[in-house]
CSV table of C-alpha atoms in Angstrom, one decimal:
chain,number,residue,atom,x,y,z
A,1,VAL,CA,-170.4,-68.1,-35.1
A,2,GLN,CA,-173.6,-70.1,-35.5
A,3,LEU,CA,-177.0,-69.4,-33.8
A,4,GLN,CA,-180.0,-71.6,-33.4
A,5,ALA,CA,-183.3,-70.2,-32.3
A,6,SER,CA,-186.2,-72.3,-30.9
A,7,GLY,CA,-189.2,-72.1,-28.7
A,8,GLY,CA,-191.8,-70.5,-31.0
A,9,GLY,CA,-195.3,-71.8,-31.4
A,10,LEU,CA,-199.0,-70.9,-31.2
A,11,VAL,CA,-200.3,-69.2,-28.1
A,12,GLN,CA,-203.5,-67.5,-27.2
A,13,PRO,CA,-203.5,-63.7,-26.4
A,14,GLY,CA,-202.3,-63.1,-22.9
A,15,GLY,CA,-200.2,-66.2,-23.0
A,16,SER,CA,-196.4,-66.7,-22.7
A,17,LEU,CA,-193.6,-68.2,-24.6
A,18,ARG,CA,-189.9,-68.5,-23.9
A,19,LEU,CA,-187.5,-68.4,-26.9
A,20,SER,CA,-184.0,-69.8,-26.7
A,21,CYS,CA,-181.0,-69.1,-28.9
A,22,VAL,CA,-178.0,-71.4,-28.6
A,23,GLY,CA,-174.8,-70.1,-30.0
A,24,SER,CA,-171.4,-71.5,-30.9
A,25,GLY,CA,-168.1,-70.1,-32.0
A,26,ALA,CA,-165.0,-68.9,-30.4
A,27,SER,CA,-165.7,-65.2,-30.9
A,28,LEU,CA,-169.3,-65.3,-29.7
A,29,GLU,CA,-168.3,-64.1,-26.2
A,30,TYR,CA,-167.4,-60.7,-27.7
A,31,TYR,CA,-170.9,-60.1,-29.1
A,32,LYS,CA,-174.0,-58.7,-27.7
A,33,ARG,CA,-177.0,-61.0,-28.3
A,34,ALA,CA,-180.1,-59.5,-29.8
A,35,TRP,CA,-183.6,-60.5,-30.8
A,36,PHE,CA,-185.4,-59.2,-33.8
A,37,ARG,CA,-188.8,-60.0,-35.4
A,38,GLN,CA,-190.4,-59.7,-38.7
A,39,ALA,CA,-194.1,-59.8,-39.3
A,40,PRO,CA,-195.7,-60.6,-42.7
A,41,GLY,CA,-195.5,-57.5,-44.9
A,42,LYS,CA,-193.5,-55.5,-42.4
A,43,GLU,CA,-189.8,-54.7,-42.0
A,44,ARG,CA,-187.7,-56.4,-39.5
A,45,GLU,CA,-187.6,-54.7,-36.1
A,46,GLY,CA,-185.4,-54.9,-33.0
A,47,VAL,CA,-187.0,-56.4,-29.9
A,48,SER,CA,-184.3,-56.8,-27.3
A,49,CYS,CA,-180.6,-57.0,-26.6
A,50,ILE,CA,-178.3,-58.1,-23.8
A,51,ASP,CA,-174.7,-57.3,-23.2
A,52,SER,CA,-172.5,-60.3,-22.4
A,53,ARG,CA,-170.2,-58.3,-20.1
A,54,ASP,CA,-172.4,-56.4,-17.7
A,55,ASN,CA,-175.8,-57.9,-18.5
A,56,SER,CA,-177.2,-54.5,-19.6
A,57,THR,CA,-180.5,-55.0,-21.4
A,58,TYR,CA,-182.2,-53.0,-24.1
A,59,TYR,CA,-185.8,-53.1,-25.3
A,60,SER,CA,-187.9,-51.4,-27.9
A,61,ASP,CA,-190.8,-49.5,-26.5
A,62,PHE,CA,-193.4,-51.8,-27.8
A,63,VAL,CA,-192.2,-54.4,-25.4
A,64,GLU,CA,-193.8,-52.4,-22.6
A,65,GLY,CA,-192.3,-54.5,-19.8
A,66,ARG,CA,-193.8,-57.7,-21.2
A,67,PHE,CA,-190.6,-59.4,-22.4
A,68,THR,CA,-187.4,-60.2,-20.5
A,69,VAL,CA,-184.1,-61.1,-22.1
A,70,SER,CA,-181.5,-63.1,-20.2
A,71,ARG,CA,-178.5,-65.3,-20.9
A,72,ASP,CA,-176.6,-68.3,-19.7
A,73,ASN,CA,-173.0,-67.7,-20.6
A,74,ALA,CA,-171.9,-71.1,-19.6
A,75,LYS,CA,-174.3,-72.6,-22.2
A,76,ASN,CA,-173.9,-69.7,-24.8
A,77,THR,CA,-177.7,-69.4,-24.7
A,78,VAL,CA,-179.9,-66.4,-24.6
A,79,PHE,CA,-183.5,-66.4,-23.7
A,80,LEU,CA,-186.5,-64.2,-24.4
A,81,GLN,CA,-189.3,-64.6,-22.0
A,82,MET,CA,-192.5,-63.2,-23.5
A,83,ASN,CA,-195.5,-62.6,-21.4
A,84,SER,CA,-198.9,-61.0,-22.0
A,85,LEU,CA,-198.6,-61.7,-25.7
A,86,LYS,CA,-200.7,-59.9,-28.2
A,87,PRO,CA,-201.8,-60.8,-31.7
A,88,GLU,CA,-199.5,-58.0,-33.0
A,89,ASP,CA,-196.5,-59.9,-31.5
A,90,THR,CA,-197.1,-62.5,-34.3
A,91,ALA,CA,-193.9,-62.7,-36.3
A,92,ILE,CA,-190.8,-64.7,-37.0
A,93,TYR,CA,-188.3,-64.1,-34.3
A,94,TYR,CA,-184.6,-64.1,-35.0
A,95,CYS,CA,-181.6,-64.1,-32.7
A,96,ALA,CA,-178.4,-62.3,-33.7
A,97,ALA,CA,-174.9,-61.7,-32.5
A,98,SER,CA,-174.4,-57.9,-32.6
A,99,ARG,CA,-171.5,-55.6,-32.3
A,100,TRP,CA,-173.6,-52.9,-30.6
A,101,CYS,CA,-177.1,-52.3,-29.5
A,102,VAL,CA,-178.8,-49.0,-28.8
A,103,VAL,CA,-182.3,-47.7,-28.3
A,104,SER,CA,-183.0,-44.7,-30.4
A,105,ALA,CA,-186.4,-43.0,-30.5
A,106,GLY,CA,-187.9,-46.0,-28.7
A,107,THR,CA,-186.6,-48.5,-31.2
A,108,LEU,CA,-183.8,-51.0,-30.6
A,109,ARG,CA,-181.1,-50.8,-33.3
A,110,ALA,CA,-178.1,-53.1,-33.6
A,111,HIS,CA,-175.3,-53.9,-35.9
A,112,SER,CA,-175.5,-57.7,-36.2
A,113,ASP,CA,-172.9,-59.9,-37.9
A,114,TYR,CA,-174.6,-63.3,-37.4
A,115,TRP,CA,-178.2,-64.5,-37.5
A,116,GLY,CA,-180.1,-67.5,-36.4
A,117,GLN,CA,-182.7,-69.1,-38.7
A,118,GLY,CA,-185.8,-67.7,-37.0
A,119,THR,CA,-188.7,-69.3,-35.0
A,120,GLN,CA,-192.3,-68.6,-35.7
A,121,VAL,CA,-194.5,-67.0,-32.9
A,122,THR,CA,-198.2,-66.9,-33.6
A,123,VAL,CA,-200.6,-65.3,-31.1
A,124,SER,CA,-204.1,-66.1,-31.9
A,125,SER,CA,-207.3,-67.3,-30.3
């Protein structure tokens, strides 16, 4: 399985970005697709996850309804639409292929076998 994330960039507070993650590999259909992020000096944290079979979605609490995860199975692509961005959303965003996803104590957790290379999101005026 290979994953390629794109769509990051510089945006002003309150702005929007849409991240994409294109995947390839015969076993990819069996995985859930997750997004993580890592800000400078901080640990990586789960952002969102989508189930390939029933389109169930999962979000960490800090998303607060601002982000939407979706997927196009025909193109093996997952999207993360991010609206109302805040400076604290600044991070490198990674996509992953995950065996499972769960929200525990408001935090998305996932067991991920494959990772994309990351795309930088900077929210600044």
